GROMACS .gro file of C-alpha atoms in nm:
model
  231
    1UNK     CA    1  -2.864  14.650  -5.371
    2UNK     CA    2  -3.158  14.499  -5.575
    3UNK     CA    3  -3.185  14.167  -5.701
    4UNK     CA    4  -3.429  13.992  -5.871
    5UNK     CA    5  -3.440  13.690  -5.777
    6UNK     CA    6  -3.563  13.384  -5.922
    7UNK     CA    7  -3.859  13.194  -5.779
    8UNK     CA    8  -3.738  12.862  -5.602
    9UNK     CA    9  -3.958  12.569  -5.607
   10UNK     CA   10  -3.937  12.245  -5.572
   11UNK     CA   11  -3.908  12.171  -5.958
   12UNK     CA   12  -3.648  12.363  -5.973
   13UNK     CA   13  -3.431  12.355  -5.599
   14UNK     CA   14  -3.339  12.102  -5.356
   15UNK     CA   15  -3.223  12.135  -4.981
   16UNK     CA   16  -2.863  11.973  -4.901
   17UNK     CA   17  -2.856  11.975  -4.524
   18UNK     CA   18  -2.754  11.806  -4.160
   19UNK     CA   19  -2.860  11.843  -3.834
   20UNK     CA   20  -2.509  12.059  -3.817
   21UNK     CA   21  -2.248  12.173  -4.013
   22UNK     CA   22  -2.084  11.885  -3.975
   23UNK     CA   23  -2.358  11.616  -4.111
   24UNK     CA   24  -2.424  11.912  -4.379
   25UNK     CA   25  -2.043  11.840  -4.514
   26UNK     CA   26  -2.114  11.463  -4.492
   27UNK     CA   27  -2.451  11.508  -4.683
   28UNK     CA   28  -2.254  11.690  -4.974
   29UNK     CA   29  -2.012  11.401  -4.999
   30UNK     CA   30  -2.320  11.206  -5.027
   31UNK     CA   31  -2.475  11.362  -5.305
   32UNK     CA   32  -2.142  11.454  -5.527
   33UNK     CA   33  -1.981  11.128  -5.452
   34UNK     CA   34  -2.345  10.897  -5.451
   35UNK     CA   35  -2.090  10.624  -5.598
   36UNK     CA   36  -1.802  10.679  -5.368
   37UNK     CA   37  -1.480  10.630  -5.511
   38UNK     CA   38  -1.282  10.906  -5.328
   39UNK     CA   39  -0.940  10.767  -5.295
   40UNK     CA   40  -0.789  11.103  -5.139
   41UNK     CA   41  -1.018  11.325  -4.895
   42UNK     CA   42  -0.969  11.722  -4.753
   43UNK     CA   43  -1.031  11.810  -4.407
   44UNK     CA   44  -1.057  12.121  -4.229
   45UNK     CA   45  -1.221  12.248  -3.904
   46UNK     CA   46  -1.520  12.307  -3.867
   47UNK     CA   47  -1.519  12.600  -3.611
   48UNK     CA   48  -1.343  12.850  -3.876
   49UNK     CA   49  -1.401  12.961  -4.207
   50UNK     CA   50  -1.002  13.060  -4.358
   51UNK     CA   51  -0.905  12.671  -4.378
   52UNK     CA   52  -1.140  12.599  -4.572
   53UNK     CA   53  -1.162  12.849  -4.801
   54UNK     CA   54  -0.833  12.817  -4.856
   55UNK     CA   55  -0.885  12.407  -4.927
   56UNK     CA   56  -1.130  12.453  -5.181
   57UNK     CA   57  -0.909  12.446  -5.509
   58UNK     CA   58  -0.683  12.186  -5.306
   59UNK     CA   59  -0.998  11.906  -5.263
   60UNK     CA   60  -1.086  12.001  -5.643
   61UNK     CA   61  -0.719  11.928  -5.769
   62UNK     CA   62  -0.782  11.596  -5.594
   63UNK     CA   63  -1.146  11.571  -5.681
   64UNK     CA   64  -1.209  11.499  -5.318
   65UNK     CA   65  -1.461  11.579  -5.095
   66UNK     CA   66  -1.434  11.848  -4.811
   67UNK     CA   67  -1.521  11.707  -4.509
   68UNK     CA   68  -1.582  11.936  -4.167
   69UNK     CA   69  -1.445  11.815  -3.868
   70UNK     CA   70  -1.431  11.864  -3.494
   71UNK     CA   71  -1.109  12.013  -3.379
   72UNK     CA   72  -1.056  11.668  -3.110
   73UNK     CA   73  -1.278  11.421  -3.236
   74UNK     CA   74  -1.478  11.258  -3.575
   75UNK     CA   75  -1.830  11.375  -3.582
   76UNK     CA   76  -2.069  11.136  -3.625
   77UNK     CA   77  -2.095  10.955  -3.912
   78UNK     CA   78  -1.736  11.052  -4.031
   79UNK     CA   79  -1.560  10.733  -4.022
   80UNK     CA   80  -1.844  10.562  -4.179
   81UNK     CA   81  -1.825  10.819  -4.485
   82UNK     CA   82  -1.475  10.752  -4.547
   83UNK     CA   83  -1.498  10.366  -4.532
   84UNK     CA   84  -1.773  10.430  -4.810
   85UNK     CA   85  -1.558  10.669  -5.033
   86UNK     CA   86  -1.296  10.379  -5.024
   87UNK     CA   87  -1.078  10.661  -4.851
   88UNK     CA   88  -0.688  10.597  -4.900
   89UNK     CA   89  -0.559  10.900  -4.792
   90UNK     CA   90  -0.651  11.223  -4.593
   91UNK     CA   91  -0.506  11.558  -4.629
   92UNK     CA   92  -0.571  11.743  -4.326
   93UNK     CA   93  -0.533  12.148  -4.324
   94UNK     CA   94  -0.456  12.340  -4.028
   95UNK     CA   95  -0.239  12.299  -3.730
   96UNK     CA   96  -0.337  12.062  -3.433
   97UNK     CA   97  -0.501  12.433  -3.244
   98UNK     CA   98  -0.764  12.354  -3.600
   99UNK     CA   99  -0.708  11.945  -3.572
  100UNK     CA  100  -0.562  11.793  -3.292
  101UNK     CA  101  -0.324  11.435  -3.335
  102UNK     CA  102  -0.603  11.243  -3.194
  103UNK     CA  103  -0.808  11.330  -3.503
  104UNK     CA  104  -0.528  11.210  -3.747
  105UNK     CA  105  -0.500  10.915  -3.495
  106UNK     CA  106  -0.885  10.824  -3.549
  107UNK     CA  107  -0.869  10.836  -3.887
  108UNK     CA  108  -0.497  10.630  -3.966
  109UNK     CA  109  -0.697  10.369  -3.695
  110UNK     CA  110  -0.924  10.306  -4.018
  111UNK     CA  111  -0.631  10.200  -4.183
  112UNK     CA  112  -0.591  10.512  -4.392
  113UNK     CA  113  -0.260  10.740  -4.421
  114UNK     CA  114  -0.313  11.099  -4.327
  115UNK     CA  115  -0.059  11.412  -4.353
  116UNK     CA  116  -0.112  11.782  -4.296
  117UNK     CA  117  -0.076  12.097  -4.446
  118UNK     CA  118  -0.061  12.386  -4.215
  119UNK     CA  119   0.152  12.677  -4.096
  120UNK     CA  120   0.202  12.936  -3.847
  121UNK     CA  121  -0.099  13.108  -3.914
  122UNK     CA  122  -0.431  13.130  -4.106
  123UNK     CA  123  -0.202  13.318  -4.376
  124UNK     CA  124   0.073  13.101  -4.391
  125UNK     CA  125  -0.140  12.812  -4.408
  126UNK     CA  126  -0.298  12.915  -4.740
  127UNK     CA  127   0.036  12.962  -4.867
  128UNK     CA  128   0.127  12.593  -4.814
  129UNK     CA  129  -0.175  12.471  -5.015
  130UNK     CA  130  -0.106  12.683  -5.283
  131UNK     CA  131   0.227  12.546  -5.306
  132UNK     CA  132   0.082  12.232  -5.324
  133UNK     CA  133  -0.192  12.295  -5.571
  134UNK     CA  134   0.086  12.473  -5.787
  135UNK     CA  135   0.038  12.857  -5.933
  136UNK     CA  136  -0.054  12.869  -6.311
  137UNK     CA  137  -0.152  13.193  -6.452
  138UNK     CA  138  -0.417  13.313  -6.144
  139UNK     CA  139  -0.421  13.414  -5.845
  140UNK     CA  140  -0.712  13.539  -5.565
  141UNK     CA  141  -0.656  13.742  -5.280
  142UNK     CA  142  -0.911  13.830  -5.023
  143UNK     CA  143  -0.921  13.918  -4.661
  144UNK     CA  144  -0.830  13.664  -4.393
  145UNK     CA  145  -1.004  13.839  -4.138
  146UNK     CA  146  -1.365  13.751  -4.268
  147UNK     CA  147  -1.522  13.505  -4.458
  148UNK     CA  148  -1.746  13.679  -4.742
  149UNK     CA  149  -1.528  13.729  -5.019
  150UNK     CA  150  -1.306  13.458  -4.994
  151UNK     CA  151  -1.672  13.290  -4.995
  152UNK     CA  152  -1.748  13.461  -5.283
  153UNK     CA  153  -1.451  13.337  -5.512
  154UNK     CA  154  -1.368  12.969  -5.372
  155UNK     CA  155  -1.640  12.787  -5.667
  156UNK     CA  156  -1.464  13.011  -5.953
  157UNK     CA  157  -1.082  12.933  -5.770
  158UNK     CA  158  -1.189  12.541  -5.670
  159UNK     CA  159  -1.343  12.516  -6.058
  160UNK     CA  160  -1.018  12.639  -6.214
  161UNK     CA  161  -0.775  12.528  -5.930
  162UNK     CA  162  -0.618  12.848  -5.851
  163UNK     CA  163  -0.463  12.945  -5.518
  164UNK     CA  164  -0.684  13.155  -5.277
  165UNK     CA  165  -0.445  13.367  -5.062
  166UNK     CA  166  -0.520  13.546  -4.746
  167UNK     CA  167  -0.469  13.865  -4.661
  168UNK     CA  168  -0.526  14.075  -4.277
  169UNK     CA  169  -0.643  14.366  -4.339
  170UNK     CA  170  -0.308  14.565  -4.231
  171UNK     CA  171   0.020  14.456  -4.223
  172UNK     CA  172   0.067  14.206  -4.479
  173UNK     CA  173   0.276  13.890  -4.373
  174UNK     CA  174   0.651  13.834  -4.525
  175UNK     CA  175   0.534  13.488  -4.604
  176UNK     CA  176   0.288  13.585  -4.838
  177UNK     CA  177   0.438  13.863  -5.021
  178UNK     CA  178   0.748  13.629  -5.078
  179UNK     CA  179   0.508  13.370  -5.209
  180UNK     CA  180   0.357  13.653  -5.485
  181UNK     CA  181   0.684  13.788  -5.569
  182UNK     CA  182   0.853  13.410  -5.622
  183UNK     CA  183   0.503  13.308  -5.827
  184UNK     CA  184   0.417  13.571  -6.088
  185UNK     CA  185   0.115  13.554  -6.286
  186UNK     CA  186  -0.092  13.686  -6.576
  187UNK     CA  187  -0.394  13.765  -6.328
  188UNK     CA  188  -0.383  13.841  -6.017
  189UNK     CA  189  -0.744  13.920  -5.867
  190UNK     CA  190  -0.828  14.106  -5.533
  191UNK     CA  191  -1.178  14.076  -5.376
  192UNK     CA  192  -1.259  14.366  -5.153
  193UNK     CA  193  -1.200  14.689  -5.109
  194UNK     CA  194  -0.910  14.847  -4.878
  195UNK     CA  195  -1.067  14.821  -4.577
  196UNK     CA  196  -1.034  14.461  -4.633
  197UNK     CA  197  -0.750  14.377  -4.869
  198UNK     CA  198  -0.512  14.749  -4.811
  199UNK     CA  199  -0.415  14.896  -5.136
  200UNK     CA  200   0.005  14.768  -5.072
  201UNK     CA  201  -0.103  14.464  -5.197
  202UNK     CA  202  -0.135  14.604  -5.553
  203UNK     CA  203   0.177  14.692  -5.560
  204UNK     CA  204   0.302  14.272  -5.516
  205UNK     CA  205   0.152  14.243  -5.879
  206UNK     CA  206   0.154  14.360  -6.248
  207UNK     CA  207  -0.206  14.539  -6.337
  208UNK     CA  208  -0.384  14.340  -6.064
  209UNK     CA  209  -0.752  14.347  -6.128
  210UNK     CA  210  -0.976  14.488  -5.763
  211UNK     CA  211  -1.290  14.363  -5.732
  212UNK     CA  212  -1.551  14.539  -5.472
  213UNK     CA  213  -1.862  14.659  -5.387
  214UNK     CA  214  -2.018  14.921  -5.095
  215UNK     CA  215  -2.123  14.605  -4.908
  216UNK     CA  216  -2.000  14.208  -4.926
  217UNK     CA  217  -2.314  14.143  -5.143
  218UNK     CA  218  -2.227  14.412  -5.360
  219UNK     CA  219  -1.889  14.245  -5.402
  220UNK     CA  220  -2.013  13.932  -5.438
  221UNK     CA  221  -2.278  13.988  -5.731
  222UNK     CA  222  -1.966  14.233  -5.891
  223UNK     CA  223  -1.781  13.923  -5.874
  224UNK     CA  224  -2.005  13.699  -6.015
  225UNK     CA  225  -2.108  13.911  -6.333
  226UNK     CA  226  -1.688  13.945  -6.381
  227UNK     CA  227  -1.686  13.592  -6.360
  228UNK     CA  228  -1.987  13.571  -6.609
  229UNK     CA  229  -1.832  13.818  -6.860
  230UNK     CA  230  -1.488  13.631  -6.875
  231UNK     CA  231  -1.623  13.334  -6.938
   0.00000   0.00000   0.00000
């Protein structure tokens, strides 16, 4: 693939970034929220990508921060970041194999309420927070086993609040296809090709709309000029 990329300067670019991935979560709460005032907080782990992801529209419906966290302790500079949001509550996603108890422990020490959203697995987990986000007329499906084209979609899905639901690439899970068959929508949008979302998916929706490429980039930039075009 070719792309012409534009020239980054320093006119024109900044750097957001920690010594880790951690800090780097903690420095984009920093910059988005340079006033604090984040009454309600998302957390995921840190040592996976599908949590995550699958937060994204979940911390937008809030308009919280996503913060990345160890699976048995705060990272540095955690607890200080809440206490400067003026953090009230704190959604945790994943089970305690993502976030232990002792994490929800540290953080209800700081006098804030925490509760969880997880599931069985990766896939059932995004199912819970799109139940809790709440379908409207979209949904995304990409690949659970990877993180590139759930990557790809989460600023379009976290912009507009719609549910990002993961897929493995065979055998897809009863507690997903229940979900798409009990939620119908106008557009349903698949990111990959078969090898990573497999073509029995289609069949859970009305004119579902696949978006791929040869490579993840591919998909990605045929993503974002669909994404352009509708507007």
């Amino acid at each position: 693939i070719t792309v012409e990329a534009a020239t980054l300067t320093e006119e024109n670019s900044y750097r957001i970034a920690g010594k880790d991935r951690y800090e780097t979560s903690l420095e984009i709460s920093r910059e988005a929220w340079e006033d604090g005032e984040a009454q309600t907080v998302v957390v995921a782990t840190g040592s996976d990508f599908p949590d995550a992801l699958a937060a994204t529209p979940l911390a937008s419906s809030f308009m919280a921060p996503l913060l990345l966290s160890r699976k048995d302790s705060l990272p540095a500079g955690f607890a200080d970041e809440l206490e400067r949001l003026g953090t009230e509550h704190v959604i945790l996603v994943g089970g305690t194999v993502a976030l232990s108890d002792n994490v929800k422990k540290q953080i209800e020490s700081l006098g804030i309420t925490a509760d969880r959203i997880s599931g069985k697995t990766r896939y059932e987990t995004a199912v819970n927070i799109a139940k809790e986000i709440g379908v409207k007329d979209t949904l995304y499906v990409a690949t659970g086993a990877n993180f590139a084209d759930s990557l790809s979609i989460s600023s379009v899905a976290g912009y507009y609040e719609d549910p990002i639901l993961l897929v493995p690439p065979t055998g897809m899970p009863k507690v997903v296809s229940d979900f798409i068959k009990a939620n119908p929508v106008d557009l349903s949008l698949i990111i990959g090709g078969e090898q990573a979302v497999p073509a029995e998916v289609e069949d859970l929706f009305v004119d579902p709309i696949r978006i791929s490429g040869a490579s993840r980039y591919d998909t990605n930039k045929a993503f974002n000029d669909y994404a352009l075009e509708s507007g």
